[in-house]
Amino acid sequence: LYRLLDDLSITHGQGDLRATTRQCFQMHGIMKGSLKTVISSIMNIGSSTVGACGDVNRNVMMTPAPFTSPEYQYAREYSKVFAHLFRPMTTAFTELWLDGEKVATAELWGKEVEHHNID
């Protein structure tokens, strides 16, 4: 992934790749005509730019601590419910940037929280 991002930043951006405090990379200076190439290249290698602009809820945080108390189990269960509720709900991203072609599916917590009837 890093090599692809570095190459894309050189060929389509201003030539620098910036690491962020959220363990992400930023490319700057990408012209509008190159956006589809850049985004589809990132998606086709198995990564994503979904939610990168801060226009959606990106993260639902929960401790990875393996505690088994009822309180932690409850918190873990509902973190999965909220993550499922806040996921992207439309196909607009793939329609715009990938010509409608799905390169991957994201069924993160769907099966685990089905019994909550949240959809």
N, CA, C and O atoms as a MOPAC input file, in Angstrom:
PM7 MOZYME 1SCF
protein

 N      0.83100 1    -1.19400 1     0.00000 1
 C      0.00000 1     0.00000 1     0.00000 1
 C      0.87500 1     1.25800 1     0.00000 1
 O      0.62800 1     2.19900 1    -0.75400 1
 N      1.89900 1     1.25700 1     0.85500 1
 C      2.74600 1     2.45200 1     0.92500 1
 C      3.36700 1     2.77400 1    -0.43300 1
 O      3.37500 1     3.92700 1    -0.86400 1
 N      3.87800 1     1.76200 1    -1.08900 1
 C      4.52800 1     2.00200 1    -2.38700 1
 C      3.53900 1     2.59100 1    -3.38700 1
 O      3.88100 1     3.52000 1    -4.11900 1
 N      2.30800 1     2.05700 1    -3.42600 1
 C      1.28500 1     2.59500 1    -4.32700 1
 C      0.99300 1     4.05300 1    -3.99400 1
 O      0.96700 1     4.90200 1    -4.88500 1
 N      0.77400 1     4.34900 1    -2.70700 1
 C      0.47700 1     5.72500 1    -2.30900 1
 C      1.61800 1     6.66600 1    -2.65900 1
 O      1.38700 1     7.78300 1    -3.12200 1
 N      2.84300 1     6.21900 1    -2.44100 1
 C      4.00300 1     7.03400 1    -2.78000 1
 C      4.05100 1     7.29800 1    -4.29000 1
 O      4.27400 1     8.43000 1    -4.72000 1
 N      3.84200 1     6.25600 1    -5.08200 1
 C      3.83100 1     6.42400 1    -6.54300 1
 C      2.71100 1     7.35500 1    -6.99600 1
 O      2.92100 1     8.21000 1    -7.85600 1
 N      1.51600 1     7.18900 1    -6.41500 1
 C      0.38400 1     8.05000 1    -6.78600 1
 C      0.65200 1     9.50100 1    -6.41200 1
 O      0.29200 1    10.41100 1    -7.15900 1
 N      1.28400 1     9.72500 1    -5.25800 1
 C      1.56400 1    11.10200 1    -4.84900 1
 C      2.57500 1    11.76000 1    -5.78800 1
 O      2.52600 1    12.96900 1    -6.01300 1
 N      3.48600 1    10.96200 1    -6.33000 1
 C      4.48000 1    11.50200 1    -7.26400 1
 C      3.84500 1    11.77000 1    -8.63300 1
 O      4.06900 1    12.82200 1    -9.23100 1
 N      3.04900 1    10.80800 1    -9.12300 1
 C      2.50200 1    10.95400 1   -10.47800 1
 C      1.24800 1    11.81900 1   -10.55800 1
 O      0.98600 1    12.42100 1   -11.59900 1
 N      0.46700 1    11.89300 1    -9.47800 1
 C     -0.79500 1    12.63400 1    -9.52700 1
 C     -0.90900 1    13.75000 1    -8.49900 1
 O     -1.84900 1    14.54300 1    -8.56000 1
 N      0.01700 1    13.83000 1    -7.56200 1
 C     -0.05500 1    14.85000 1    -6.51800 1
 C      1.13500 1    15.77500 1    -6.56500 1
 O      1.78300 1    15.92500 1    -7.60000 1
 N      1.41900 1    16.39800 1    -5.42900 1
 C      2.53700 1    17.34000 1    -5.38200 1
 C      3.84600 1    16.67400 1    -4.97000 1
 O      4.85000 1    17.34900 1    -4.74200 1
 N      3.82900 1    15.33100 1    -4.87700 1
 C      5.07100 1    14.60700 1    -4.67400 1
 C      5.42700 1    14.27100 1    -3.23900 1
 O      6.48700 1    13.69900 1    -2.98700 1
 N      4.56700 1    14.61200 1    -2.29700 1
 C      4.87100 1    14.23300 1    -0.91700 1
 C      3.70900 1    13.44300 1    -0.33600 1
 O      2.55200 1    13.64400 1    -0.70500 1
 N      4.03200 1    12.56200 1     0.56000 1
 C      3.05300 1    11.71500 1     1.23100 1
 C      3.21200 1    11.98300 1     2.72100 1
 O      4.30800 1    11.85600 1     3.26600 1
 N      2.11900 1    12.35400 1     3.37700 1
 C      2.19700 1    12.73900 1     4.78700 1
 C      1.52900 1    11.70300 1     5.67900 1
 O      0.40400 1    11.28300 1     5.40900 1
 N      2.20900 1    11.29200 1     6.73400 1
 C      1.63900 1    10.38000 1     7.72900 1
 C      0.88300 1    11.22100 1     8.75000 1
 O      1.36600 1    12.27100 1     9.17400 1
 N     -0.29800 1    10.76300 1     9.14200 1
 C     -1.12000 1    11.51100 1    10.08700 1
 C     -1.07800 1    10.85700 1    11.46700 1
 O     -0.55100 1     9.75700 1    11.63300 1
 N     -1.63900 1    11.54700 1    12.44000 1
 C     -1.70800 1    11.00700 1    13.79500 1
 C     -2.76000 1     9.92100 1    13.91700 1
 O     -2.81800 1     9.24000 1    14.94200 1
 N     -3.60000 1     9.73700 1    12.89500 1
 C     -4.62600 1     8.69200 1    12.91100 1
 C     -4.19100 1     7.46700 1    12.10600 1
 O     -5.02600 1     6.68400 1    11.65200 1
 N     -2.90300 1     7.31200 1    11.93700 1
 C     -2.33200 1     6.17800 1    11.21900 1
 C     -2.83500 1     6.10600 1     9.78300 1
 O     -3.14900 1     5.03100 1     9.27000 1
 N     -2.90500 1     7.26500 1     9.15000 1
 C     -3.33600 1     7.36700 1     7.75500 1
 C     -2.26600 1     8.09800 1     6.96100 1
 O     -1.29000 1     8.60300 1     7.51600 1
 N     -2.46900 1     8.14200 1     5.66200 1
 C     -1.59800 1     8.91700 1     4.79600 1
 C     -2.43100 1     9.96500 1     4.07900 1
 O     -3.59900 1     9.73800 1     3.76500 1
 N     -1.82100 1    11.11300 1     3.82300 1
 C     -2.46900 1    12.17300 1     3.06200 1
 C     -1.64600 1    12.47800 1     1.82200 1
 O     -0.41800 1    12.56000 1     1.86700 1
 N     -2.36000 1    12.64400 1     0.71200 1
 C     -1.73800 1    13.11700 1    -0.52000 1
 C     -2.33200 1    14.48100 1    -0.82000 1
 O     -3.53700 1    14.68300 1    -0.67100 1
 N     -1.50900 1    15.40100 1    -1.23400 1
 C     -1.97600 1    16.75500 1    -1.52900 1
 C     -1.68700 1    17.10100 1    -2.98100 1
 O     -0.77600 1    16.55000 1    -3.59900 1
 N     -2.47100 1    18.01300 1    -3.50500 1
 C     -2.25300 1    18.52000 1    -4.85800 1
 C     -2.79000 1    17.64100 1    -5.96000 1
 O     -2.37000 1    17.77700 1    -7.10900 1
 N     -3.69400 1    16.75400 1    -5.65300 1
 C     -4.27800 1    15.89100 1    -6.68400 1
 C     -5.31300 1    16.70000 1    -7.45900 1
 O     -6.24100 1    17.25700 1    -6.87300 1
 N     -5.15000 1    16.75900 1    -8.75400 1
 C     -6.07400 1    17.52200 1    -9.59700 1
 C     -7.36200 1    16.72800 1    -9.79600 1
 O     -7.37000 1    15.49900 1    -9.72800 1
 N     -8.44000 1    17.45200 1   -10.04100 1
 C     -9.76000 1    16.84300 1   -10.19100 1
 C     -9.76500 1    15.72700 1   -11.24100 1
 O    -10.41300 1    14.69900 1   -11.04300 1
 N     -9.07000 1    15.91200 1   -12.32200 1
 C     -9.03200 1    14.91100 1   -13.37600 1
 C     -8.33100 1    13.61600 1   -12.99100 1
 O     -8.49200 1    12.60100 1   -13.67000 1
 N     -7.55800 1    13.63700 1   -11.91600 1
 C     -6.83700 1    12.44700 1   -11.46300 1
 C     -7.52700 1    11.72700 1   -10.30500 1
 O     -7.10500 1    10.63600 1    -9.92300 1
 N     -8.57700 1    12.32100 1    -9.74300 1
 C     -9.21200 1    11.74000 1    -8.56300 1
 C     -9.69000 1    10.31200 1    -8.77900 1
 O     -9.45800 1     9.44000 1    -7.94100 1
 N    -10.35400 1    10.07400 1    -9.90000 1
 C    -10.89700 1     8.73200 1   -10.12800 1
 C     -9.77500 1     7.70000 1   -10.21200 1
 O     -9.90200 1     6.60500 1    -9.66500 1
 N     -8.69200 1     8.03300 1   -10.88400 1
 C     -7.54900 1     7.12200 1   -10.98800 1
 C     -6.95600 1     6.83700 1    -9.61800 1
 O     -6.68100 1     5.68400 1    -9.28200 1
 N     -6.75900 1     7.87900 1    -8.83200 1
 C     -6.15100 1     7.72200 1    -7.50700 1
 C     -7.04900 1     6.89700 1    -6.58400 1
 O     -6.58500 1     5.95000 1    -5.95000 1
 N     -8.32700 1     7.25600 1    -6.51000 1
 C     -9.23700 1     6.55700 1    -5.59600 1
 C     -9.43300 1     5.10900 1    -6.02400 1
 O     -9.39200 1     4.21400 1    -5.18100 1
 N     -9.64300 1     4.85800 1    -7.30400 1
 C     -9.84100 1     3.47000 1    -7.74100 1
 C     -8.56800 1     2.64400 1    -7.54800 1
 O     -8.65800 1     1.45500 1    -7.24200 1
 N     -7.39500 1     3.23900 1    -7.71700 1
 C     -6.13700 1     2.51600 1    -7.48400 1
 C     -6.01800 1     2.09800 1    -6.02400 1
 O     -5.61400 1     0.97500 1    -5.72600 1
 N     -6.37000 1     3.00100 1    -5.11900 1
 C     -6.30600 1     2.69700 1    -3.68100 1
 C     -7.30200 1     1.59800 1    -3.33400 1
 O     -6.96700 1     0.67200 1    -2.59500 1
 N     -8.51800 1     1.68900 1    -3.85500 1
 C     -9.54000 1     0.67500 1    -3.57200 1
 C     -9.15800 1    -0.67500 1    -4.17000 1
 O     -9.36300 1    -1.71000 1    -3.53500 1
 N     -8.60800 1    -0.68000 1    -5.37400 1
 C     -8.27600 1    -1.93600 1    -6.05000 1
 C     -7.12300 1    -2.68200 1    -5.41200 1
 O     -6.96900 1    -3.88200 1    -5.63900 1
 N     -6.31000 1    -2.00300 1    -4.61800 1
 C     -5.22900 1    -2.70400 1    -3.92100 1
 C     -5.71400 1    -3.25300 1    -2.57000 1
 O     -4.99500 1    -3.99300 1    -1.89900 1
 N     -6.94700 1    -2.88100 1    -2.18100 1
 C     -7.51600 1    -3.43500 1    -0.95100 1
 C     -7.61900 1    -2.45200 1     0.19800 1
 O     -7.95800 1    -2.84000 1     1.31600 1
 N     -7.33300 1    -1.19300 1    -0.05800 1
 C     -7.48500 1    -0.18300 1     0.97800 1
 C     -8.72500 1     0.64900 1     0.66900 1
 O     -9.52600 1     0.26100 1    -0.18100 1
 N     -8.89700 1     1.77300 1     1.33600 1
 C    -10.10600 1     2.56300 1     1.14300 1
 C     -9.87000 1     4.02800 1     1.46000 1
 O     -8.97500 1     4.37800 1     2.22900 1
 N    -10.68400 1     4.87200 1     0.85600 1
 C    -10.71400 1     6.28900 1     1.19900 1
 C    -12.07900 1     6.67000 1     1.74900 1
 O    -12.34600 1     7.85300 1     1.95600 1
 N    -12.94300 1     5.70100 1     1.98900 1
 C    -14.29100 1     5.97600 1     2.47600 1
 C    -14.21500 1     6.67900 1     3.83200 1
 O    -13.56300 1     6.19300 1     4.75600 1
 N    -14.87800 1     7.81200 1     3.94000 1
 C    -14.89600 1     8.57100 1     5.18600 1
 C    -13.64900 1     9.38600 1     5.44900 1
 O    -13.50300 1     9.94000 1     6.53900 1
 N    -12.75200 1     9.47800 1     4.49600 1
 C    -11.48500 1    10.16600 1     4.72900 1
 C    -11.63100 1    11.67300 1     4.85800 1
 O    -10.73400 1    12.33300 1     5.38300 1
 N    -12.72900 1    12.22600 1     4.39500 1
 C    -12.89300 1    13.68100 1     4.43400 1
 C    -13.56600 1    14.16700 1     5.70900 1
 O    -13.77800 1    15.36800 1     5.87600 1
 N    -13.90200 1    13.25600 1     6.60700 1
 C    -14.52400 1    13.66400 1     7.84500 1
 C    -16.01000 1    13.94600 1     7.71900 1
 O    -16.61900 1    14.50600 1     8.63100 1
 N    -16.60400 1    13.55700 1     6.57900 1
 C    -18.01900 1    13.82300 1     6.36400 1
 C    -18.90800 1    12.68600 1     6.85500 1
 O    -20.12900 1    12.74000 1     6.70400 1
 N    -18.30900 1    11.67500 1     7.43200 1
 C    -19.06200 1    10.55400 1     7.99500 1
 C    -18.43300 1    10.18200 1     9.33600 1
 O    -17.31000 1    10.58300 1     9.64100 1
 N    -19.16600 1     9.41700 1    10.12100 1
 C    -18.60100 1     8.89400 1    11.35100 1
 C    -17.57600 1     7.83100 1    10.97000 1
 O    -17.93000 1     6.85800 1    10.30400 1
 N    -16.33600 1     7.98700 1    11.36700 1
 C    -15.30000 1     7.06100 1    10.92800 1
 C    -15.02100 1     5.94000 1    11.90600 1
 O    -14.76900 1     4.80700 1    11.49300 1
 N    -15.06000 1     6.23000 1    13.17200 1
 C    -14.62000 1     5.23800 1    14.14000 1
 C    -15.59100 1     5.12700 1    15.30700 1
 O    -16.10200 1     6.12800 1    15.81000 1
 N    -15.82800 1     3.92100 1    15.71600 1
 C    -16.48900 1     3.66300 1    16.97700 1
 C    -15.42300 1     2.98400 1    17.82000 1
 O    -14.95000 1     1.90000 1    17.47900 1
 N    -15.04900 1     3.61400 1    18.90900 1
 C    -13.94000 1     3.11900 1    19.71500 1
 C    -14.43900 1     2.24300 1    20.85400 1
 O    -15.46400 1     2.52100 1    21.47700 1
 N    -13.68800 1     1.18000 1    21.10800 1
 C    -13.96700 1     0.26900 1    22.21500 1
 C    -12.64200 1    -0.32200 1    22.65900 1
 O    -11.77000 1    -0.59000 1    21.83200 1
 N    -12.49100 1    -0.52200 1    23.92600 1
 C    -11.24600 1    -1.08800 1    24.42200 1
 C    -11.04400 1    -2.51000 1    23.88400 1
 O    -11.99200 1    -3.29400 1    23.83800 1
 N     -9.83100 1    -2.84100 1    23.48300 1
 C     -9.55900 1    -4.20600 1    23.05100 1
 C     -9.24800 1    -5.13400 1    24.23300 1
 O     -8.95600 1    -6.31500 1    24.04400 1
 N     -9.31400 1    -4.58800 1    25.44500 1
 C     -9.00200 1    -5.39200 1    26.63900 1
 C     -9.93400 1    -6.60300 1    26.70800 1
 O    -11.14100 1    -6.46800 1    26.50400 1
 N     -9.38700 1    -7.77200 1    26.99200 1
 C    -10.19100 1    -9.00700 1    26.97700 1
 C    -10.94700 1    -9.26600 1    28.28000 1
 O    -11.00300 1   -10.40100 1    28.75300 1
 N    -11.52500 1    -8.21800 1    28.85400 1
 C    -12.26700 1    -8.39100 1    30.09700 1
 C    -13.58800 1    -9.10300 1    29.82500 1
 O    -14.16300 1    -8.97400 1    28.74400 1
 N    -14.05400 1    -9.84500 1    30.80400 1
 C    -15.28600 1   -10.61300 1    30.61300 1
 C    -16.40700 1   -10.19700 1    31.55500 1
 O    -17.41200 1   -10.89900 1    31.66800 1
 N    -16.24900 1    -9.09200 1    32.21400 1
 C    -17.31100 1    -8.64300 1    33.12700 1
 C    -18.55400 1    -8.28600 1    32.30700 1
 O    -18.43800 1    -7.95800 1    31.12600 1
 N    -19.71800 1    -8.34500 1    32.90600 1
 C    -20.94900 1    -8.00400 1    32.17300 1
 C    -20.92200 1    -6.58900 1    31.58900 1
 O    -21.46900 1    -6.34900 1    30.51200 1
 N    -20.28800 1    -5.65600 1    32.30000 1
 C    -20.23000 1    -4.27400 1    31.80900 1
 C    -19.40400 1    -4.18000 1    30.52100 1
 O    -19.80200 1    -3.50400 1    29.57200 1
 N    -18.27500 1    -4.84800 1    30.49600 1
 C    -17.44300 1    -4.82000 1    29.28800 1
 C    -18.11900 1    -5.56200 1    28.13800 1
 O    -18.04000 1    -5.12100 1    26.99100 1
 N    -18.76800 1    -6.65900 1    28.42100 1
 C    -19.48100 1    -7.38700 1    27.37300 1
 C    -20.59600 1    -6.52600 1    26.78400 1
 O    -20.80600 1    -6.51700 1    25.57100 1
 N    -21.30500 1    -5.80900 1    27.64100 1
 C    -22.36900 1    -4.90300 1    27.19300 1
 C    -21.78600 1    -3.78900 1    26.32200 1
 O    -22.30300 1    -3.50400 1    25.24100 1
 N    -20.71700 1    -3.16800 1    26.79400 1
 C    -20.08600 1    -2.08500 1    26.03600 1
 C    -19.56900 1    -2.59100 1    24.69200 1
 O    -19.71300 1    -1.90300 1    23.68200 1
 N    -18.97300 1    -3.77200 1    24.66300 1
 C    -18.46000 1    -4.34600 1    23.41400 1
 C    -19.60500 1    -4.63500 1    22.43800 1
 O    -19.49600 1    -4.34600 1    21.24600 1
 N    -20.67900 1    -5.19400 1    22.93800 1
 C    -21.84700 1    -5.49600 1    22.10200 1
 C    -22.39400 1    -4.22300 1    21.45700 1
 O    -22.65000 1    -4.19200 1    20.25300 1
 N    -22.56900 1    -3.18600 1    22.25200 1
 C    -23.16200 1    -1.96700 1    21.71100 1
 C    -22.18100 1    -1.14200 1    20.87700 1
 O    -22.61300 1    -0.32700 1    20.06200 1
 N    -20.89100 1    -1.33000 1    21.06000 1
 C    -19.95600 1    -0.68400 1    20.14000 1
 C    -20.11700 1    -1.29100 1    18.74700 1
 O    -20.00300 1    -0.57800 1    17.75000 1
 N    -20.37900 1    -2.58700 1    18.66300 1
 C    -20.63000 1    -3.23900 1    17.37800 1
 C    -21.94300 1    -2.76200 1    16.77100 1
 O    -22.03100 1    -2.56000 1    15.56000 1
 N    -22.96500 1    -2.58200 1    17.60700 1
 C    -24.24900 1    -2.07700 1    17.11900 1
 C    -24.07400 1    -0.68000 1    16.52300 1
 O    -24.56100 1    -0.41200 1    15.42500 1
 N    -23.38500 1     0.21200 1    17.23600 1
 C    -23.18800 1     1.56400 1    16.73100 1
 C    -22.32900 1     1.57200 1    15.46800 1
 O    -22.61200 1     2.32800 1    14.53900 1
 N    -21.29700 1     0.75300 1    15.42200 1
 C    -20.47100 1     0.66600 1    14.21700 1
 C    -21.32000 1     0.22700 1    13.03200 1
 O    -21.15000 1     0.73400 1    11.92300 1
 N    -22.22200 1    -0.70400 1    13.25600 1
 C    -23.10500 1    -1.16700 1    12.19100 1
 C    -24.08500 1    -0.06700 1    11.77000 1
 O    -24.33600 1     0.11500 1    10.57900 1
 N    -24.62500 1     0.64800 1    12.72000 1
 C    -25.56200 1     1.72600 1    12.40300 1
 C    -24.90800 1     2.87300 1    11.64500 1
 O    -25.54300 1     3.47900 1    10.78300 1
 N    -23.65900 1     3.17900 1    11.94900 1
 C    -22.98200 1     4.32700 1    11.35800 1
 C    -22.22300 1     4.00700 1    10.07300 1
 O    -21.54000 1     4.87800 1     9.53500 1
 N    -22.32700 1     2.78100 1     9.57100 1
 C    -21.61000 1     2.41300 1     8.35300 1
 C    -22.18600 1     3.17300 1     7.15000 1
 O    -23.33400 1     3.61600 1     7.19600 1
 N    -21.40700 1     3.32600 1     6.08100 1
 C    -21.95200 1     3.94300 1     4.87200 1
 C    -23.12600 1     3.11100 1     4.34700 1
 O    -23.04100 1     1.88500 1     4.28000 1
 N    -24.21400 1     3.77700 1     3.97900 1
 C    -25.43300 1     3.07100 1     3.62000 1
 C    -25.77100 1     3.10900 1     2.12900 1
 O    -26.70300 1     2.43000 1     1.69900 1
 N    -25.05200 1     3.87000 1     1.35000 1
 C    -25.39600 1     3.97400 1    -0.06900 1
 C    -24.28500 1     3.39700 1    -0.93700 1
 O    -23.18700 1     3.10700 1    -0.46100 1
 N    -24.58700 1     3.24100 1    -2.19400 1
 C    -23.59400 1     2.77300 1    -3.16600 1
 C    -22.95600 1     3.94000 1    -3.91300 1
 O    -22.26800 1     3.73300 1    -4.91300 1
 N    -23.17700 1     5.16500 1    -3.43500 1
 C    -22.68600 1     6.34900 1    -4.14000 1
 C    -21.17400 1     6.31100 1    -4.35900 1
 O    -20.69700 1     6.69100 1    -5.42900 1
 N    -20.42400 1     5.86100 1    -3.37000 1
 C    -18.96300 1     5.84700 1    -3.49800 1
 C    -18.52000 1     4.99100 1    -4.68100 1
 O    -17.73000 1     5.43800 1    -5.51200 1
 N    -19.03300 1     3.75500 1    -4.75700 1
 C    -18.62700 1     2.88200 1    -5.85700 1
 C    -19.18400 1     3.37300 1    -7.19000 1
 O    -18.55400 1     3.17800 1    -8.22900 1
 N    -20.34300 1     3.99900 1    -7.17600 1
 C    -20.90000 1     4.53300 1    -8.41800 1
 C    -20.04300 1     5.67400 1    -8.96600 1
 O    -19.81600 1     5.75800 1   -10.17300 1
 N    -19.57000 1     6.54400 1    -8.08800 1
 C    -18.77200 1     7.69000 1    -8.52300 1
 C    -17.34300 1     7.32500 1    -8.91600 1
 O    -16.85300 1     7.74800 1    -9.96400 1
 N    -16.69000 1     6.55100 1    -8.08500 1
 C    -15.25100 1     6.35900 1    -8.23200 1
 C    -14.85000 1     5.03200 1    -8.84800 1
 O    -13.73100 1     4.90400 1    -9.34400 1
 N    -15.72900 1     4.04500 1    -8.83200 1
 C    -15.34900 1     2.72400 1    -9.32400 1
 C    -16.28800 1     2.22400 1   -10.42200 1
 O    -16.33300 1     1.02500 1   -10.70000 1
 N    -17.03100 1     3.12500 1   -11.04000 1
 C    -17.99600 1     2.76800 1   -12.08800 1
 C    -18.98200 1     1.71000 1   -11.62300 1
 O    -19.42300 1     0.87300 1   -12.41100 1
 N    -19.32500 1     1.74900 1   -10.34300 1
 C    -20.29900 1     0.82000 1    -9.78300 1
 C    -19.75300 1    -0.55000 1    -9.45000 1
 O    -20.47600 1    -1.38300 1    -8.90400 1
 N    -18.50300 1    -0.80300 1    -9.76200 1
 C    -17.90000 1    -2.11900 1    -9.50900 1
 C    -17.48700 1    -2.23800 1    -8.05800 1
 O    -16.76800 1    -1.38100 1    -7.54400 1
 N    -17.93000 1    -3.28100 1    -7.39800 1
 C    -17.53500 1    -3.51400 1    -6.00800 1
 C    -16.21300 1    -4.25900 1    -5.99700 1
 O    -16.08400 1    -5.31500 1    -6.61700 1
 N    -15.23500 1    -3.71500 1    -5.29700 1
 C    -13.94700 1    -4.39800 1    -5.19400 1
 C    -13.84800 1    -5.20800 1    -3.90500 1
 O    -12.99900 1    -6.09000 1    -3.78000 1
 N    -14.71500 1    -4.90600 1    -2.95600 1
 C    -14.71100 1    -5.63600 1    -1.69000 1
 C    -16.05200 1    -5.41600 1    -1.00700 1
 O    -16.76800 1    -4.46200 1    -1.31100 1
 N    -16.37700 1    -6.29200 1    -0.09800 1
 C    -17.57300 1    -6.09200 1     0.70300 1
 C    -17.15900 1    -5.88100 1     2.15000 1
 O    -16.10600 1    -6.35100 1     2.57900 1
 N    -17.97700 1    -5.18800 1     2.88100 1
 C    -17.66900 1    -4.91500 1     4.27700 1
 C    -18.83200 1    -5.35200 1     5.15100 1
 O    -19.75600 1    -4.57800 1     5.40200 1
 N    -18.78400 1    -6.56500 1     5.60000 1
 C    -19.77400 1    -7.09500 1     6.53500 1
 C    -19.08700 1    -7.22100 1     7.88000 1
 O    -18.74100 1    -8.32100 1     8.31000 1
 N    -18.89300 1    -6.10700 1     8.53200 1
 C    -18.10700 1    -6.11800 1     9.75000 1
 C    -18.81900 1    -6.76600 1    10.92500 1
 O    -18.36600 1    -7.78100 1    11.45400 1
 N    -19.92900 1    -6.17900 1    11.32900 1
 C    -20.60100 1    -6.66900 1    12.52200 1
 C    -22.02600 1    -7.10400 1    12.21400 1
 O    -22.77100 1    -7.45400 1    13.13000 1
 N    -22.41700 1    -7.08900 1    10.95600 1
 C    -23.79500 1    -7.36700 1    10.59700 1
 C    -24.36700 1    -8.63000 1    11.19000 1
 O    -25.44100 1    -8.59500 1    11.79000 1
 N    -23.68500 1    -9.73600 1    11.04000 1
 C    -24.18600 1   -11.02400 1    11.54200 1
 C    -24.21400 1   -11.06800 1    13.06600 1
 O    -25.10700 1   -11.67000 1    13.66200 1
 N    -23.23300 1   -10.42900 1    13.68500 1
 C    -23.13500 1   -10.47600 1    15.14700 1
 C    -24.21000 1    -9.65200 1    15.84900 1
 O    -24.51800 1    -9.90400 1    17.01500 1
 N    -24.78700 1    -8.66600 1    15.15000 1
 C    -25.79100 1    -7.81400 1    15.78800 1
 C    -27.16800 1    -7.93600 1    15.16000 1
 O    -28.04800 1    -7.11800 1    15.43300 1
 N    -27.36700 1    -8.94900 1    14.32000 1
 C    -28.66500 1    -9.16400 1    13.66500 1
 C    -29.81800 1    -9.22100 1    14.66500 1
 O    -30.89600 1    -8.68200 1    14.41400 1
 N    -29.58600 1    -9.86400 1    15.77700 1
 C    -30.65500 1   -10.06500 1    16.75300 1
 C    -31.17300 1    -8.75700 1    17.36500 1
 O    -32.19600 1    -8.77000 1    18.05000 1
 N    -30.49200 1    -7.63600 1    17.13500 1
 C    -30.94900 1    -6.33400 1    17.63800 1
 C    -31.97000 1    -5.69600 1    16.68800 1
 O    -32.59600 1    -4.69500 1    17.03600 1
 N    -32.14300 1    -6.27600 1    15.47900 1
 C    -33.09900 1    -5.75000 1    14.48600 1
 C    -32.91100 1    -4.25800 1    14.23900 1
 O    -33.86400 1    -3.48500 1    14.34300 1
 N    -31.68100 1    -3.85000 1    13.91200 1
 C    -31.39600 1    -2.42600 1    13.75100 1
 C    -31.49500 1    -1.93100 1    12.31400 1
 O    -31.46100 1    -0.72300 1    12.08000 1
 N    -31.61700 1    -2.82300 1    11.36000 1
 C    -31.73700 1    -2.37900 1     9.96200 1
 C    -33.16300 1    -2.20500 1     9.54100 1
 O    -33.42800 1    -1.83600 1     8.39700 1

